[in-house]
Amino acid sequence: MNAEQQSPADARRERGTYYATTPIFYVNAAPHIGHAYTTILVDVVTRFHRLKGDDTFFLTGTDEHVEKVAKAAARAGVTPQTYTDQVAAQFRSTWDAMGIAYDEFIRTTEGRHQQVVREVLQKVYDNGDIFYGEYSGLYCVGAERFVTEKELVDGTCPDSDEPPEYRTEANYFFRMEKYRPWLREHIERNPDFIRPERYRNEVLAMLREPIGDLSISRPRARVPWGIPLPWDEEHVTYVWFDALINYWSALLSRDLEQRYWPAVNHFIAKDIVKPHGVFWPTMLKAAGIPVYKHLNVHGYWLQDERKMSKSLGNVVGPLELQAKYGRDAFRYFLLRDMSFGLDAGFNEPAIAERINADLANALGNLLNRTLGMLGKYRDGVVPAFGPLEHADLALKDAFMALPDALTDHVDQLRFERAVEDVMTAVRAANKYIAEQQPWTLAKDPTQATRLDTVLRTCLEALRCASVLLEPVMPEKCRALRVQLGLPDAAASLGDARRWDAIPVGTQASAGEPLFPRIDLAALHEELAAGDASAAPLEHKDEVEYDAFAALELRVALVTHAEPHPKADKLLVLTVQLGPESRTIVAGIRAHYAPDELINKRVVIVANLKPARLRGVTSQGMLLAAEDADGHLALVSVEREMPAGSEVR
Ligand code: MSP
């Protein structure tokens, strides 16, 4: 068949090549949920491509030549190599315990990687794109890069939240600025080079102004831990120049670059957009290596609205969660509850609620009811279809549309939609049972064929769902098919395009419940018990009622909000109190964006003596709750009350 005769669906079904990577993680901390998310995501995506029949390669690994490692190793009294061996092994064993099917695990301390780094450096040096010079600036050890004054947020690095230090060093520099026009044009011409669009725009904004040249070495005397430059052994390679090359060295060292490069999809979170969106493509260009295909950027998992990270100490162990909720159910939650590109909130009740709603109620119910009825009415033996009626065909059509829909969703990074589309079809199957009432059909012997058809329809629906969800829940989906009487084997996407794949006469039998419900009340109790260790409250002295009654508290409607021109912690609000309008200055800029406040009804102290705050007079004060970590939430009233209403 020539290309012109191919339908788009046929073209999609062609065997493609797919190479996907996670960041290689720093070895100064144990793997946490943030690392686990990207790794699970890439595992799901590569499993989906394998399901489709694509030639797939999945790379992960560890980034080991960081200054922090040298320091941590010194503190632990071991050599950096011993230290990183331990942490790298911990990453590897965590991924193994989580069933991550990576094809290669690369470590930047391996000889095969170091050799490629030196070759790439030499090539760029020989091309005249590396020079020796002096540089002074703000260096962030957390992010391992120089940051500009402009990038700082409240004096700290935007990537790591750590304050940078001032450094002057004689280093080698990569002529990155030279490649800026090329990169800008490349991104403009290839709208899906960096996805989603918000991150593409972020990088384009960086490229509108000079990006400068990139310092790519450190004096060996200061950082003995690193790859020496091939032409000057007194300097070691800068960590990003070393680390980014892993994506290439892992293939090259196995002679796989012809097969998988440049069909590469890098997956990262938004913390490392600049190195991947600016340093990496310009490095590739200078080294004469074709630039990667897609940079896919996801948001953060937040706990209590803050990025989960080791340094913030709010880390939940992925192995703990997997043990508690089950490996597949935990993966399902992560895929379903993050909208790619945006931040998502993380908490255990949300995991439990998602599992109960989608896995126990929707999918688990469909399985239990279908196998229960098949056992009761047909001794567990899979029947043939009778003539299909409208309702049967509607459900079949809904399932048959899924393989192409999911392929598009995965291509376009809409993972939560992919999962949700399958669940929508599963819910439709539950509704189909409720409407067809097999229990009524079972009472009427003339309806035997009709009952066969209804049962068979549900069985095929379950089988198709198990194929489509297999990348997300590999173990559960295979176990589900085993309960249907099918072999314990991996599926292919083609299996989900069939509606007649279970041989008539197959013996099915319900086994262990696959998707048990989580007892939410018990979970809440357990979590509350965990919080009980919190410090006791410190109360203020008691006051007479009059002291309280002297305060005039009122509901106020926010009509305008803007940053205070002279203070970066303050916002200037205009609020409406009945007919009266007032200006209030509030120290909530770190917690609320001005736009989010418009039309909020807040509670203010209306008879506080006016005060001038950095040149603006505040006619009252907002009330807000503050937790032990300093997070704020504005006080409002539970129902919509007219602005000006008194709060007593
Ligand atoms: N070593 C560099 C990457 C070099 S790649 C050539 C690095 N390592 S890291 O250990 O800090 O990992 C950062 C990555 O971990 C993020 O890009 C993301 O994949 C993952 N995450 C870390 N915390 C996260 C969240 N709170 N939420 C989502 N992903 C998170 O940077």
XYZ file of C-alpha atoms and ligand atoms in Angstrom:
679
model
C 0.000 0.000 0.000
C 1.466 3.412 -0.810
C 1.265 6.322 1.567
C -1.544 8.033 -0.336
C -3.863 5.110 0.151
C -3.293 4.947 3.893
C -6.022 6.122 6.188
C -4.823 8.162 9.188
C -5.725 5.228 11.428
C -3.543 2.873 9.370
C -0.685 5.331 9.485
C -1.021 5.473 13.264
C -0.881 1.714 13.463
C 2.465 1.566 11.681
C 5.392 0.423 13.776
C 7.313 3.444 14.900
C 10.393 4.129 16.979
C 10.089 5.648 20.386
C 12.906 6.639 22.736
C 11.989 8.238 26.062
C 14.086 9.491 28.957
C 13.675 10.632 32.544
C 16.093 13.164 34.007
C 19.046 11.409 35.555
C 18.523 12.112 39.226
C 21.011 13.645 41.617
C 22.424 11.166 44.067
C 22.403 13.486 47.046
C 18.931 12.358 48.117
C 16.909 9.173 48.176
C 14.219 8.784 45.494
C 10.969 10.547 46.405
C 7.563 10.815 44.863
C 8.595 13.579 42.458
C 11.308 11.362 40.962
C 8.916 8.417 41.028
C 6.274 10.332 39.088
C 8.469 11.140 36.085
C 9.839 7.613 36.101
C 6.400 5.990 36.326
C 5.117 8.341 33.639
C 7.878 7.349 31.240
C 7.266 3.715 32.159
C 3.582 4.095 31.255
C 4.305 5.923 27.999
C 6.910 3.404 26.870
C 4.633 0.519 27.830
C 1.921 2.124 25.712
C 4.289 2.347 22.757
C 5.306 -1.274 23.267
C 1.617 -2.208 23.365
C 1.291 -0.454 20.004
C 4.190 -2.511 18.685
C 6.703 0.350 18.469
C 10.422 -0.245 18.775
C 10.847 1.379 22.175
C 13.759 2.341 24.403
C 13.481 3.720 27.944
C 16.465 5.359 29.630
C 16.878 6.481 33.219
C 19.885 6.869 35.509
C 21.776 8.985 38.011
C 23.681 12.274 37.853
C 26.706 11.860 40.079
C 29.338 14.563 39.550
C 27.637 17.186 41.658
C 29.468 19.321 44.196
C 26.918 18.399 46.840
C 27.888 14.737 46.492
C 31.528 15.445 47.120
C 30.522 17.325 50.277
C 28.035 14.687 51.461
C 30.598 11.926 50.904
C 33.223 13.844 52.887
C 30.747 14.221 55.740
C 29.947 10.492 55.628
C 33.688 9.732 55.651
C 33.614 7.748 52.398
C 34.887 8.424 48.904
C 32.464 10.079 46.485
C 32.481 6.897 44.421
C 31.442 4.726 47.381
C 28.798 7.236 48.316
C 27.299 7.459 44.827
C 27.479 3.682 44.377
C 25.189 3.376 47.361
C 22.663 5.991 46.297
C 22.637 4.919 42.648
C 21.938 1.370 43.829
C 19.093 2.719 45.917
C 17.531 4.435 42.887
C 17.914 1.299 40.847
C 16.435 -0.973 43.467
C 13.540 1.423 44.050
C 12.701 1.380 40.342
C 13.047 -2.392 40.289
C 10.765 -2.730 43.290
C 8.275 -0.500 41.518
C 8.365 -2.661 38.391
C 9.817 0.082 36.204
C 10.738 -1.568 32.892
C 13.682 0.657 31.911
C 15.948 -0.615 29.149
C 19.053 1.131 30.403
C 20.231 2.729 33.622
C 23.117 5.103 33.054
C 25.427 6.582 35.662
C 27.569 9.586 34.836
C 30.523 8.036 36.677
C 30.668 5.118 34.250
C 33.616 5.000 31.870
C 31.400 4.611 28.802
C 29.642 7.889 29.617
C 32.804 9.779 30.494
C 34.396 8.791 27.233
C 31.492 10.175 25.198
C 31.459 13.404 27.226
C 35.138 13.902 26.438
C 34.559 13.216 22.757
C 31.684 15.679 22.551
C 33.707 18.323 24.413
C 36.692 17.831 22.132
C 34.504 18.177 19.060
C 32.972 21.435 20.282
C 36.452 22.679 21.309
C 37.922 21.826 17.911
C 35.087 23.723 16.251
C 36.181 26.831 18.140
C 33.068 27.016 20.301
C 34.892 26.774 23.620
C 37.147 29.542 25.003
C 38.914 30.320 28.280
C 37.790 33.281 30.343
C 36.896 34.655 33.708
C 33.434 34.833 35.119
C 31.903 36.379 38.196
C 28.342 35.908 39.193
C 25.777 34.332 41.458
C 26.083 30.568 41.624
C 23.392 28.311 43.038
C 24.835 25.040 44.326
C 21.331 23.541 44.600
C 20.585 24.027 40.909
C 24.273 23.725 39.924
C 24.231 26.769 37.687
C 24.891 30.502 37.593
C 21.699 32.475 38.013
C 21.000 36.060 37.029
C 19.807 38.771 39.447
C 16.632 38.971 37.428
C 15.803 35.333 37.918
C 15.943 35.490 41.728
C 12.714 35.287 43.701
C 13.027 36.998 47.095
C 16.776 36.551 46.835
C 16.624 32.802 46.208
C 17.142 30.667 43.114
C 13.841 29.925 41.339
C 14.775 26.257 40.724
C 16.033 25.254 44.154
C 14.690 27.896 46.577
C 18.249 28.275 47.888
C 20.216 31.547 48.107
C 23.054 31.682 45.535
C 26.647 32.596 46.389
C 28.920 35.061 44.610
C 31.742 33.385 42.691
C 34.591 34.443 40.463
C 36.284 31.741 38.470
C 38.507 31.271 35.474
C 36.677 28.728 33.399
C 36.147 27.426 29.944
C 33.064 28.780 28.239
C 30.814 27.395 25.562
C 29.734 29.969 22.958
C 26.067 29.422 23.662
C 25.001 32.945 22.713
C 26.161 32.271 19.165
C 23.430 29.645 18.787
C 20.607 31.754 20.186
C 19.205 32.922 16.809
C 19.282 29.372 15.502
C 17.501 27.980 18.569
C 14.860 30.682 18.491
C 14.092 29.917 14.906
C 14.061 26.182 15.538
C 11.521 26.575 18.336
C 9.420 28.954 16.283
C 9.371 26.545 13.359
C 8.653 23.478 15.479
C 5.738 24.328 17.735
C 5.843 20.932 19.452
C 9.586 20.955 20.176
C 8.906 22.038 23.772
C 5.517 21.030 25.141
C 3.083 22.087 26.585
C 3.030 25.554 25.085
C 3.510 27.460 28.344
C 7.067 26.056 28.613
C 7.764 26.723 24.955
C 6.795 30.340 25.620
C 8.985 30.391 28.695
C 12.005 29.327 26.669
C 11.179 31.713 23.825
C 11.045 34.525 26.375
C 14.534 33.542 27.630
C 15.786 33.667 24.049
C 14.517 37.159 23.391
C 17.448 38.548 25.354
C 21.119 37.533 25.260
C 21.663 34.202 27.025
C 25.399 34.685 27.369
C 28.047 32.015 27.112
C 27.934 28.992 29.362
C 30.688 28.263 31.833
C 31.398 24.580 31.300
C 34.295 23.757 33.595
C 35.369 23.928 37.230
C 38.946 24.051 38.489
C 39.911 20.547 39.488
C 41.668 21.920 42.557
C 38.266 22.974 43.918
C 36.082 20.176 42.515
C 38.210 17.054 42.172
C 35.072 15.023 41.513
C 34.231 15.281 37.810
C 35.259 14.445 34.266
C 38.582 16.149 33.298
C 38.494 18.210 30.095
C 40.346 16.335 27.358
C 42.627 19.292 26.508
C 43.174 20.609 30.049
C 43.169 18.061 32.841
C 43.278 20.815 35.459
C 39.600 21.467 34.828
C 36.604 19.187 35.190
C 33.389 19.358 33.203
C 30.515 21.398 34.521
C 27.763 19.136 35.826
C 25.087 20.034 33.236
C 27.452 19.650 30.288
C 28.283 16.221 31.676
C 24.739 15.206 32.678
C 22.792 16.178 29.556
C 25.076 14.098 27.381
C 23.787 10.939 29.136
C 20.826 10.887 26.757
C 23.283 10.456 23.893
C 26.075 8.473 25.558
C 23.674 5.735 26.717
C 22.777 5.016 23.084
C 26.251 5.513 21.654
C 27.853 3.124 24.103
C 25.490 0.404 22.896
C 25.595 1.332 19.203
C 21.929 2.239 19.344
C 22.111 5.851 18.185
C 21.183 5.026 14.584
C 18.168 3.168 15.808
C 16.744 5.612 18.356
C 18.235 9.071 17.841
C 16.813 11.701 17.306
C 13.318 10.219 17.861
C 13.749 11.158 21.508
C 11.153 12.361 23.965
C 12.683 13.893 27.072
C 10.400 14.038 30.110
C 11.248 16.484 32.897
C 9.525 18.722 35.447
C 9.518 22.480 35.073
C 12.525 22.958 37.410
C 15.011 22.037 34.692
C 13.524 23.662 31.613
C 16.440 26.017 31.033
C 19.190 23.373 30.903
C 17.031 21.149 28.668
C 15.435 23.864 26.549
C 18.485 26.120 26.095
C 21.795 24.449 27.056
C 21.064 21.029 25.568
C 19.882 21.946 22.052
C 22.702 24.468 21.598
C 25.220 21.873 22.804
C 23.857 19.339 20.327
C 23.950 21.839 17.511
C 27.558 22.765 18.287
C 28.544 19.090 18.472
C 26.922 18.366 15.111
C 24.376 15.963 16.645
C 20.769 16.284 15.426
C 18.632 17.987 18.013
C 16.081 15.923 19.998
C 12.469 15.717 18.929
C 10.406 16.703 21.981
C 10.989 18.163 25.408
C 7.910 17.288 27.498
C 7.563 19.278 30.692
C 5.281 18.449 33.580
C 4.396 20.444 36.695
C 5.122 19.714 40.328
C 3.442 17.476 42.806
C 2.713 19.793 45.674
C 2.095 18.966 49.256
C 0.433 21.740 51.232
C 0.931 23.835 48.103
C 4.701 23.480 48.172
C 6.881 21.481 45.841
C 7.781 18.154 47.376
C 11.489 17.961 47.749
C 14.065 16.492 50.020
C 15.286 19.882 51.234
C 11.765 20.897 52.267
C 11.452 17.740 54.338
C 7.892 17.069 53.172
C 8.684 13.931 51.243
C 6.508 10.854 51.068
C 8.350 7.682 50.158
C 7.099 6.099 46.934
C 7.746 2.588 48.237
C 5.701 3.300 51.343
C 2.772 4.473 49.251
C 3.069 1.558 46.899
C 3.036 -0.846 49.857
C 0.002 0.832 51.328
C -2.156 1.316 48.220
C -0.761 -1.274 45.824
C 1.706 -0.686 43.013
C -0.812 -0.433 40.195
C -3.413 1.583 42.065
C -0.734 4.104 43.053
C 0.404 4.393 39.426
C -3.214 4.865 38.396
C -3.620 7.738 40.856
C -0.459 9.509 39.656
C -1.485 9.286 36.014
C -5.093 10.252 36.578
C -4.635 13.088 39.040
C -2.001 15.193 37.300
C -2.917 17.158 34.255
C 0.313 17.197 32.246
C 2.068 20.546 32.461
C 0.191 21.770 35.535
C 0.909 21.314 39.228
C -1.155 18.802 41.184
C -1.904 18.460 44.881
C -0.787 15.357 46.637
C -2.358 13.837 49.706
C -3.310 10.379 50.851
C -7.071 10.882 51.106
C -6.985 11.942 47.426
C -5.255 8.663 46.518
C -7.829 6.672 48.458
C -10.767 8.560 46.977
C -9.488 8.085 43.445
C -8.925 4.377 43.992
C -12.391 3.935 45.464
C -14.185 5.902 42.761
C -12.447 4.526 39.687
C -10.922 1.196 40.587
C -13.155 -0.229 43.322
C -16.455 1.282 42.182
C -16.227 1.482 38.408
C -13.803 -1.205 37.236
C -13.907 -3.524 40.263
C -17.683 -3.494 40.269
C -17.919 -4.307 36.590
C -15.585 -7.246 37.097
C -17.302 -8.568 40.220
C -20.797 -8.229 38.841
C -19.939 -9.769 35.491
C -18.057 -12.729 36.925
C -20.670 -13.144 39.668
C -23.481 -13.403 37.120
C -21.464 -15.552 34.740
C -20.811 -17.968 37.620
C -24.408 -17.962 38.745
C -26.157 -18.195 35.387
C -23.593 -19.979 33.176
C -21.277 -21.831 35.591
C -18.502 -19.418 34.606
C -18.452 -20.575 30.978
C -18.074 -17.808 28.388
C -21.102 -17.807 26.032
C -21.375 -16.831 22.348
C -22.934 -13.554 21.255
C -26.536 -13.699 20.040
C -27.851 -11.002 17.701
C -26.572 -7.565 18.784
C -29.103 -4.907 19.729
C -28.683 -1.144 19.788
C -27.435 -0.990 23.387
C -24.855 -3.737 22.743
C -23.578 -1.966 19.651
C -23.407 1.398 21.408
C -21.175 -0.051 24.103
C -19.055 -1.883 21.555
C -18.593 1.334 19.551
C -17.573 3.227 22.672
C -14.805 0.675 23.339
C -13.724 0.332 19.713
C -13.104 4.097 19.511
C -10.634 3.926 22.405
C -7.418 2.592 20.824
C -7.161 5.526 18.401
C -8.373 8.044 20.977
C -5.755 6.846 23.469
C -3.019 6.914 20.855
C -3.820 10.580 20.207
C -4.035 11.416 23.894
C -0.670 9.813 24.603
C 0.924 11.549 21.584
C -0.457 14.858 22.822
C 0.537 14.204 26.480
C -3.081 14.063 27.676
C -2.478 11.131 30.003
C -5.270 11.922 32.425
C -7.709 12.070 29.494
C -6.503 8.705 28.205
C -7.217 7.087 31.552
C -10.480 8.915 32.003
C -11.747 7.884 28.564
C -11.330 4.223 29.494
C -13.132 4.819 32.784
C -15.983 6.569 30.994
C -16.471 3.457 28.870
C -16.250 1.253 31.981
C -18.933 3.353 33.659
C -21.058 3.019 30.527
C -20.705 -0.757 30.858
C -21.961 -0.604 34.449
C -24.893 1.462 33.256
C -25.524 -1.087 30.519
C -25.839 -3.832 33.158
C -28.264 -1.729 35.152
C -30.380 -1.175 32.040
C -30.243 -4.693 30.632
C -31.027 -6.292 34.014
C -29.446 -9.702 33.413
C -31.070 -10.905 36.675
C -34.491 -10.364 35.089
C -33.427 -12.036 31.838
C -32.203 -15.023 33.879
C -35.688 -15.649 35.182
C -37.143 -16.083 31.698
C -35.931 -19.178 29.767
C -36.963 -17.614 26.414
C -34.366 -14.870 27.062
C -31.373 -17.246 27.321
C -29.698 -15.986 24.141
C -30.254 -12.404 25.162
C -28.655 -13.107 28.545
C -25.689 -14.716 26.736
C -25.239 -11.572 24.659
C -25.373 -9.246 27.654
C -22.873 -11.328 29.635
C -20.562 -11.655 26.662
C -20.719 -7.914 26.004
C -19.605 -7.219 29.579
C -16.787 -9.753 29.315
C -15.434 -8.163 26.138
C -15.731 -4.711 27.699
C -13.639 -5.887 30.643
C -11.091 -7.511 28.393
C -10.700 -4.377 26.263
C -10.406 -2.182 29.379
C -7.680 -4.494 30.686
C -5.703 -4.140 27.447
C -6.022 -0.358 27.344
C -5.111 0.107 30.999
C -2.232 -2.346 30.908
C 0.476 0.338 30.512
C -0.805 1.987 33.711
C -1.634 -1.170 35.687
C 0.397 -4.005 34.165
C -0.098 -6.546 36.947
C -3.758 -5.949 37.662
C -4.717 -5.976 34.011
C -3.064 -9.316 33.389
C -4.642 -10.707 36.543
C -7.994 -9.441 35.322
C -7.616 -11.349 32.052
C -6.637 -14.462 33.991
C -9.937 -14.186 35.869
C -11.664 -14.020 32.478
C -9.988 -17.354 31.678
C -7.393 -15.865 29.315
C -3.653 -16.627 29.371
C -1.354 -14.713 31.733
C 0.370 -12.846 28.911
C 1.085 -9.308 27.798
C -1.462 -7.791 25.428
C -1.104 -5.761 22.252
C -3.160 -2.761 21.236
C -4.735 -4.819 18.435
C -6.436 -6.933 21.129
C -8.444 -3.863 22.086
C -9.695 -3.517 18.501
C -11.457 -6.884 18.744
C -14.801 -7.602 20.359
C -14.746 -11.366 19.986
C -11.434 -12.363 21.472
C -12.508 -14.678 24.298
C -13.055 -18.188 22.914
C -16.579 -19.471 23.525
C -16.489 -22.114 26.229
C -13.596 -20.477 28.134
C -13.892 -21.124 31.850
C -13.728 -17.899 33.826
C -13.517 -17.680 37.591
C -13.370 -14.798 39.988
C -10.242 -14.862 42.126
C -8.974 -12.467 44.779
C -10.729 -9.100 44.543
C -8.400 -7.041 42.340
C -9.449 -3.573 43.405
C -10.403 -3.577 47.091
C -12.064 -0.498 48.540
C -10.052 1.604 50.918
C -11.655 2.360 54.240
C -11.606 6.156 54.199
C -12.733 6.597 57.782
C -9.887 4.388 59.001
C -7.426 6.273 56.802
C -8.515 9.638 58.185
C -8.170 8.287 61.706
C -4.720 6.963 60.965
C -3.604 10.268 59.447
C -5.030 12.249 62.358
C -3.158 9.981 64.792
C 0.003 10.755 62.828
C -0.638 14.483 63.316
C -1.227 14.135 67.041
C 2.457 14.600 67.685
C 2.092 18.267 66.623
C 3.091 20.831 69.234
C 0.352 21.882 71.717
C -1.278 25.241 71.001
C -0.107 28.300 72.894
C -3.150 30.303 73.982
C -3.250 34.039 74.691
C -4.680 35.511 77.906
C -8.476 35.470 78.307
C -10.325 38.735 77.560
C -13.708 40.186 78.657
C -16.538 40.062 76.127
C -16.374 43.853 75.778
C -12.839 43.670 74.514
C -14.026 41.418 71.716
C -17.230 43.407 71.064
C -15.149 46.535 70.575
C -13.907 45.111 67.266
C -15.957 45.857 64.172
C -15.646 42.897 61.807
C -17.338 43.080 58.411
C -17.683 41.174 55.165
C -15.901 43.051 52.363
C -15.965 42.419 48.622
C -12.584 42.728 46.870
C -13.005 44.802 43.702
C -9.403 45.531 42.823
C -5.959 44.216 43.799
C -2.455 45.147 42.739
C 1.102 44.752 44.000
C 2.291 47.458 46.380
C 4.642 49.643 44.338
C 7.310 49.706 47.034
C 7.024 46.447 49.002
C 7.268 42.999 47.526
C 5.332 41.260 50.299
C 2.299 43.570 50.144
C -0.803 43.879 47.993
C -3.004 46.959 47.807
C -6.700 46.025 47.693
C -9.811 48.034 47.079
C -12.774 46.560 48.940
C -16.433 47.437 49.011
C -18.289 47.625 52.360
C -21.895 48.348 51.415
C -21.791 51.771 49.742
C -18.330 52.508 51.071
C -15.068 51.683 49.313
C -11.780 51.326 51.184
C -8.122 50.720 50.541
C -6.493 47.913 52.485
C -2.842 46.965 52.431
C -2.279 43.288 53.164
C 0.878 41.167 53.514
C -0.437 38.318 51.389
C 1.464 38.747 48.137
C 3.368 35.490 48.593
C 0.094 33.626 49.021
C -2.377 35.155 46.568
C -2.097 36.508 43.039
C -3.980 39.807 42.672
C -6.396 38.322 40.112
C -7.468 35.474 42.360
C -8.730 37.960 44.924
C -11.155 39.849 42.721
C -14.774 39.169 43.780
C -13.719 37.282 46.895
C -15.718 38.117 50.011
C -13.279 38.427 52.873
C -13.582 39.424 56.512
C -11.907 42.621 57.674
C -11.422 44.514 60.903
C -13.217 47.707 59.915
C -12.505 49.945 62.925
C -8.751 49.523 63.145
C -6.942 52.893 63.230
C -5.707 53.645 59.667
C -1.989 52.946 59.243
C 0.487 53.984 56.551
C 2.342 51.003 55.103
C 5.283 51.985 52.873
C 3.478 55.119 51.736
C -0.055 53.717 51.255
C -2.744 54.192 53.930
C -4.547 51.038 54.939
C -8.108 51.536 56.184
C -8.586 48.211 57.924
C -7.099 44.753 58.094
C -7.840 41.412 56.421
C -8.235 38.306 58.547
C -6.420 35.137 57.549
C -5.571 31.797 59.108
C -1.893 30.865 59.312
C -0.486 27.376 59.788
C 2.749 26.335 61.462
C 4.638 26.612 58.155
C 3.449 30.161 57.579
C 0.880 29.342 54.861
C -2.050 31.750 54.793
C -5.731 31.311 53.917
C -8.095 34.283 53.963
C -11.126 34.167 56.244
C -14.469 34.333 54.446
C -18.058 33.532 55.403
C -19.675 30.250 54.592
C -22.571 31.657 52.526
C -22.577 34.601 50.170
C -23.460 37.616 52.360
C -23.895 41.223 51.203
C -20.685 43.261 51.406
C -20.747 45.288 54.622
C -22.537 42.591 56.702
C -21.251 42.606 60.245
C -19.468 39.543 61.593
C -20.210 38.939 65.286
N 20.296 15.838 37.851
C 19.388 16.811 37.356
C 18.806 16.381 36.040
C 19.809 16.101 34.983
S 19.067 15.518 33.522
C 20.268 15.577 32.397
C 18.233 16.991 38.346
N 18.040 16.010 39.230
S 16.893 15.985 40.359
O 17.201 14.833 41.181
O 16.806 17.232 41.023
O 15.564 15.668 39.620
C 14.713 16.678 39.118
C 13.516 15.983 38.531
O 12.852 15.166 39.527
C 12.411 16.872 38.009
O 12.681 17.413 36.750
C 11.273 15.878 37.983
O 11.427 14.959 36.962
C 11.467 15.173 39.309
N 10.834 15.888 40.412
C 11.457 16.297 41.563
N 10.513 16.855 42.397
C 9.307 16.839 41.813
C 8.008 17.229 42.217
N 7.738 17.742 43.396
N 6.999 17.021 41.333
C 7.212 16.475 40.099
N 8.435 16.092 39.705
C 9.507 16.276 40.522
O 17.554 17.998 38.267
